[in-house]
mmCIF file of C-alpha atoms in Angstrom:
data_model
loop_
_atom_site.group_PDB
_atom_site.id
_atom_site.type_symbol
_atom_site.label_atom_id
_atom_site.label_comp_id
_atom_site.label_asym_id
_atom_site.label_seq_id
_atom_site.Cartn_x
_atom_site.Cartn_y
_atom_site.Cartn_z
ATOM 1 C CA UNK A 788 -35.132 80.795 26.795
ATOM 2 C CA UNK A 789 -35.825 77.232 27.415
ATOM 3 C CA UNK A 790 -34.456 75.985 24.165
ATOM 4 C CA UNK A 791 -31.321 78.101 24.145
ATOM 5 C CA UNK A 792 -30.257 76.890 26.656
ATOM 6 C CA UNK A 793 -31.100 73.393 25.931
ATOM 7 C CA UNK A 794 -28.965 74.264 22.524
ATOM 8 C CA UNK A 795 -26.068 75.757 24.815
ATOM 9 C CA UNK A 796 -26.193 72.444 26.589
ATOM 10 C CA UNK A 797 -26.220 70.444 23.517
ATOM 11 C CA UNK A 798 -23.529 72.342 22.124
ATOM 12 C CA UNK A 799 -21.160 71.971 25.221
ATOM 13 C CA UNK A 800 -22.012 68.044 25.405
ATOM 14 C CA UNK A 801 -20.535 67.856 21.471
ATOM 15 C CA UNK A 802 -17.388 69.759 22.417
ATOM 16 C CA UNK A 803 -16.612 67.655 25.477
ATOM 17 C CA UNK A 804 -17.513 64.380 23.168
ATOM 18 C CA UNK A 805 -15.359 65.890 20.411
ATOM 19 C CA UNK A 806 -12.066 66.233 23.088
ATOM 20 C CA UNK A 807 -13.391 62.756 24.939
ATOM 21 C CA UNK A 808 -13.074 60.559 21.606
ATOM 22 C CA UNK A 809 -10.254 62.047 20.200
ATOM 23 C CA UNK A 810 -7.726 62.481 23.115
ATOM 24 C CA UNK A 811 -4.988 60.189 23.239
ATOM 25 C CA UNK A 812 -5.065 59.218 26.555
ATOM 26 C CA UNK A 813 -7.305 56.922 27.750
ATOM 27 C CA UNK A 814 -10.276 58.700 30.212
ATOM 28 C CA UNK A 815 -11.976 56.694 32.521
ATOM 29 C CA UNK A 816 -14.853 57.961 34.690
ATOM 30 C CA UNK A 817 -15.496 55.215 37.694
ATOM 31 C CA UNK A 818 -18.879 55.485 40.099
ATOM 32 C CA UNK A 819 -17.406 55.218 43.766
ATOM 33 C CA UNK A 820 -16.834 51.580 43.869
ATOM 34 C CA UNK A 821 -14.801 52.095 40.642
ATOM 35 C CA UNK A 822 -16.919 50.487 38.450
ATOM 36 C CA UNK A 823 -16.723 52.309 34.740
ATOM 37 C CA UNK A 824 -19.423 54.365 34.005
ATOM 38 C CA UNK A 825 -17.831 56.073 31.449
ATOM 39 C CA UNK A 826 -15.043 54.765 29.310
ATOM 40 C CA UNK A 827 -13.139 57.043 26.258
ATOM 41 C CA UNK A 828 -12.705 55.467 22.944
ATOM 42 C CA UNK A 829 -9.034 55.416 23.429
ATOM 43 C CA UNK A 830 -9.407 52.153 25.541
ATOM 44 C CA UNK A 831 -10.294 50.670 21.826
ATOM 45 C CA UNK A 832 -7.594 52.033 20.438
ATOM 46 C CA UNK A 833 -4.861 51.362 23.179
ATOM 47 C CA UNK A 834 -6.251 47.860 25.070
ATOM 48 C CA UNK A 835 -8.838 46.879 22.460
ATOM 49 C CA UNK A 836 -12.183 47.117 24.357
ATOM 50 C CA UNK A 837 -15.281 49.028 23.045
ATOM 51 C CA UNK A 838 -17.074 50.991 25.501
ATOM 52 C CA UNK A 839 -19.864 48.709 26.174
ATOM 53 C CA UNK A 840 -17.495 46.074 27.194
ATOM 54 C CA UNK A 841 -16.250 48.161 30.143
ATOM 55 C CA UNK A 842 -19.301 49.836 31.713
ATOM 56 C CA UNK A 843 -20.302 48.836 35.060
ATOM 57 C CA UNK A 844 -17.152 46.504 35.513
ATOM 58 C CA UNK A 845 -14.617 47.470 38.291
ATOM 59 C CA UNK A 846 -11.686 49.404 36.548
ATOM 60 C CA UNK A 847 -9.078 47.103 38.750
ATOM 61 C CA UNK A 848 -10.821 44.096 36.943
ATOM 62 C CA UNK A 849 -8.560 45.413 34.018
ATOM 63 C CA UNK A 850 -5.037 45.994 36.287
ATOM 64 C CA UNK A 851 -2.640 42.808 36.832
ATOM 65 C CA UNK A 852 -3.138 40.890 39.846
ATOM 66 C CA UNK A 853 -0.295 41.544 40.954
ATOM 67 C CA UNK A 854 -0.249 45.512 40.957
ATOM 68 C CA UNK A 855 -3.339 45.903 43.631
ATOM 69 C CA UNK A 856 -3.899 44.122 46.574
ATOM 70 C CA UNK A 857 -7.127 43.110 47.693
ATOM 71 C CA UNK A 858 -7.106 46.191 50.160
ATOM 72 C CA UNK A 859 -6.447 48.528 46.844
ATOM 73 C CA UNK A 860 -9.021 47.421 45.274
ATOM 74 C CA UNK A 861 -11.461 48.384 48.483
ATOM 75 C CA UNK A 862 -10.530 52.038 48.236
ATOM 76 C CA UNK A 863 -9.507 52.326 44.475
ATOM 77 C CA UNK A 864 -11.362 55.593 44.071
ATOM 78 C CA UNK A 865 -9.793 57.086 47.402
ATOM 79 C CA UNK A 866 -5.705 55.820 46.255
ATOM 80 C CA UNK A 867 -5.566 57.190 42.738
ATOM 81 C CA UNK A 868 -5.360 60.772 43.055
ATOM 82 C CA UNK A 869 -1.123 60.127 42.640
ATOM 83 C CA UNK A 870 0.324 59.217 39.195
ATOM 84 C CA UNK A 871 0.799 55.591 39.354
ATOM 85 C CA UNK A 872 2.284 52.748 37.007
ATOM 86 C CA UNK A 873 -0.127 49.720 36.159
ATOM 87 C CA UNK A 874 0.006 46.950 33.971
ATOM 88 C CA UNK A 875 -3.662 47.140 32.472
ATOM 89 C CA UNK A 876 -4.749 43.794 30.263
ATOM 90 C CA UNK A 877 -4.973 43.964 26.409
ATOM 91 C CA UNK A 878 -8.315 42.195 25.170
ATOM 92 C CA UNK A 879 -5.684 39.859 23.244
ATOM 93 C CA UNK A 880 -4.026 38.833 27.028
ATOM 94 C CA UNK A 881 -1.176 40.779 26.981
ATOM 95 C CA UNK A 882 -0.697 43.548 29.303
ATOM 96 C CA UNK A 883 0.453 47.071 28.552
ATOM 97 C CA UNK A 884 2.462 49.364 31.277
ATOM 98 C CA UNK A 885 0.017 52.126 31.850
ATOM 99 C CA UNK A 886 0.798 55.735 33.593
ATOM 100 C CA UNK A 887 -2.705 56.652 35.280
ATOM 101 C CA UNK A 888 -3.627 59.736 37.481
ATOM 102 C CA UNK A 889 -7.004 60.268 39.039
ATOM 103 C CA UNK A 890 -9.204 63.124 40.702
ATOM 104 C CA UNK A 891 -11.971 62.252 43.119
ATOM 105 C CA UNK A 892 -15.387 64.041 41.964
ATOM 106 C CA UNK A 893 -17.585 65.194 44.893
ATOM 107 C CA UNK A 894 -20.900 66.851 44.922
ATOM 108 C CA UNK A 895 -21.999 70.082 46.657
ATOM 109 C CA UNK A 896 -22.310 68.141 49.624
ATOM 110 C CA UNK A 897 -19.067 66.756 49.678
ATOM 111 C CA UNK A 898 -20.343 63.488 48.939
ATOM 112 C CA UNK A 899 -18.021 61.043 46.620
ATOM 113 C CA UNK A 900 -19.253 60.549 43.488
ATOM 114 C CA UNK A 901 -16.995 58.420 41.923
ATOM 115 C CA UNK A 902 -13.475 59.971 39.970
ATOM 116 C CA UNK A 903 -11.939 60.455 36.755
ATOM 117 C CA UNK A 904 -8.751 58.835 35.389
ATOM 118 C CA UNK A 905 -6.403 59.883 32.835
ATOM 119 C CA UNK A 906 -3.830 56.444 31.933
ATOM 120 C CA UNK A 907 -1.367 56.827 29.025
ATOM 121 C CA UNK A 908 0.891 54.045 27.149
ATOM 122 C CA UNK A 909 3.898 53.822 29.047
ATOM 123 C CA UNK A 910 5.076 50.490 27.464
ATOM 124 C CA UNK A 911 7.596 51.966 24.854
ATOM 125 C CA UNK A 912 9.317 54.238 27.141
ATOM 126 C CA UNK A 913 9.546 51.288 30.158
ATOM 127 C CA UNK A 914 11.083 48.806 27.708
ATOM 128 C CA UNK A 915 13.600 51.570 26.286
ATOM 129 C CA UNK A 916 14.007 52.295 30.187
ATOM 130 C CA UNK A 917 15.076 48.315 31.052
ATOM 131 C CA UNK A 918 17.002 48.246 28.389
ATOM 132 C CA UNK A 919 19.288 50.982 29.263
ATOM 133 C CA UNK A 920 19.691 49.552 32.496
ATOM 134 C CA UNK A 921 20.677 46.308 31.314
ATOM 135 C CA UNK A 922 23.252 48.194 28.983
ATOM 136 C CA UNK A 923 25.004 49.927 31.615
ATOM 137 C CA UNK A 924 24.925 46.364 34.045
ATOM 138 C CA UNK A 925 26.962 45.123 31.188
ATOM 139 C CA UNK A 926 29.267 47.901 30.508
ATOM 140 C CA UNK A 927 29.833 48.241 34.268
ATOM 141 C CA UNK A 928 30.472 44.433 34.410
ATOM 142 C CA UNK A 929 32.660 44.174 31.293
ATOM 143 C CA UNK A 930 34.659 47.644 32.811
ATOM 144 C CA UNK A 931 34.816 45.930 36.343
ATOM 145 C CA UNK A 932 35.890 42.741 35.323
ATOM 146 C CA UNK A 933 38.545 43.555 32.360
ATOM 147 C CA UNK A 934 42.215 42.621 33.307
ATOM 148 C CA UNK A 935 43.018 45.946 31.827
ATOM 149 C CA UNK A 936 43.053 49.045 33.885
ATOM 150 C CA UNK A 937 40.479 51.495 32.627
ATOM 151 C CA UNK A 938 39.192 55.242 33.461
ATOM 152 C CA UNK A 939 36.984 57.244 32.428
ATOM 153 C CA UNK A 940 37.665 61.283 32.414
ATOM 154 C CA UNK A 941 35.150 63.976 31.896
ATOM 155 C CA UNK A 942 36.350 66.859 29.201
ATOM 156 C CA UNK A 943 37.334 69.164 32.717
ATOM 157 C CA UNK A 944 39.624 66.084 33.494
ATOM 158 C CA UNK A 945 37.355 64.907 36.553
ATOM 159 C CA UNK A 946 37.777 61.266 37.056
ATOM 160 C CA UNK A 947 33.884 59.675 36.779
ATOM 161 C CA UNK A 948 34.684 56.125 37.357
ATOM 162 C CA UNK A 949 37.680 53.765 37.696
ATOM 163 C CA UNK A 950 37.790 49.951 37.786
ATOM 164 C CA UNK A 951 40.037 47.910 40.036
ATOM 165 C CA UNK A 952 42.676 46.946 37.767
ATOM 166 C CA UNK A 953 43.510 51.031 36.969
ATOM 167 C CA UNK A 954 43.358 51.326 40.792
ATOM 168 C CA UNK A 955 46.201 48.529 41.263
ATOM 169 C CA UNK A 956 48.008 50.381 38.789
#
């Protein structure tokens, strides 16, 4: 009985391995201080650190300065049950725009015992993001400031936008 269940056990460990190190997403299990007690192989893959290199240091050693304040860092565990933006620190320096959610782990007592965090690569879809807005700055700039009266009609004929010289005209 003993060692079926010990084989059960086994056999659940190597599925949740199997998931762990091949998930895209980075997982992150922290202690309640938020120091790393268990880091996915994804953090290799994404921000160049092997596991060993991350246990027992505080995951917020790995977040720009400028994202947490000293306070955040206090109650890491407790603030990151909400999907937040970081910018977490490649091993070569650079520093990748990471989307991370959390969930506090308790015991039967209700005790914390630390939490789990799921962060993904955000860095792609952030750049594509700024430059879109720069895009439209300039088309709304160029529209604005043309000496030529311009509109813009949607296919129903509703007027979306208008710049000052058309409304002169």
């Amino acid at each position: 009985n003993r060692r079926i269940s010990e084989a059960k056990l086994r056999t659940s460990e190597e599925k949740l391995r199997l998931i762990t190190d091949n998930i895209g997403d980075i997982v992150t299990q922290t202690d309640p201080h938020g120091r790393i007690i268990y880091a996915s192989p994804s953090w290799k893959n994404i921000l160049g650190y092997k596991t060993e290199e991350m246990l027992q240091k505080p995951i917020y050693d790995f977040i720009h300065p400028e994202d947490l304040t000293e306070k955040q860092k206090k109650n890491f565990v407790l603030q990151r049950t909400e999907l937040t933006e970081f910018r977490y620190k490649h091993k070569n320096g650079n520093y990748l725009w990471m989307e991370s959610q959390g969930k506090i782990l308790y015991d039967k007592t209700g005790k914390i015992l630390g939490a789990v965090f799921t962060s993904r690569d955000i860095s792609e879809r952030k750049k594509a993001s700024k430059a879109l807005r720069m895009s439209e700055n300039r088309f709304r700039s160029l529209t604005q400031n043309s000496p030529t009266g311009i509109l813009f009609v949607e296919m129903n004929g509703t007027i979306i936008e208008i710049n000052e010289k058309m409304a002169q005209i």
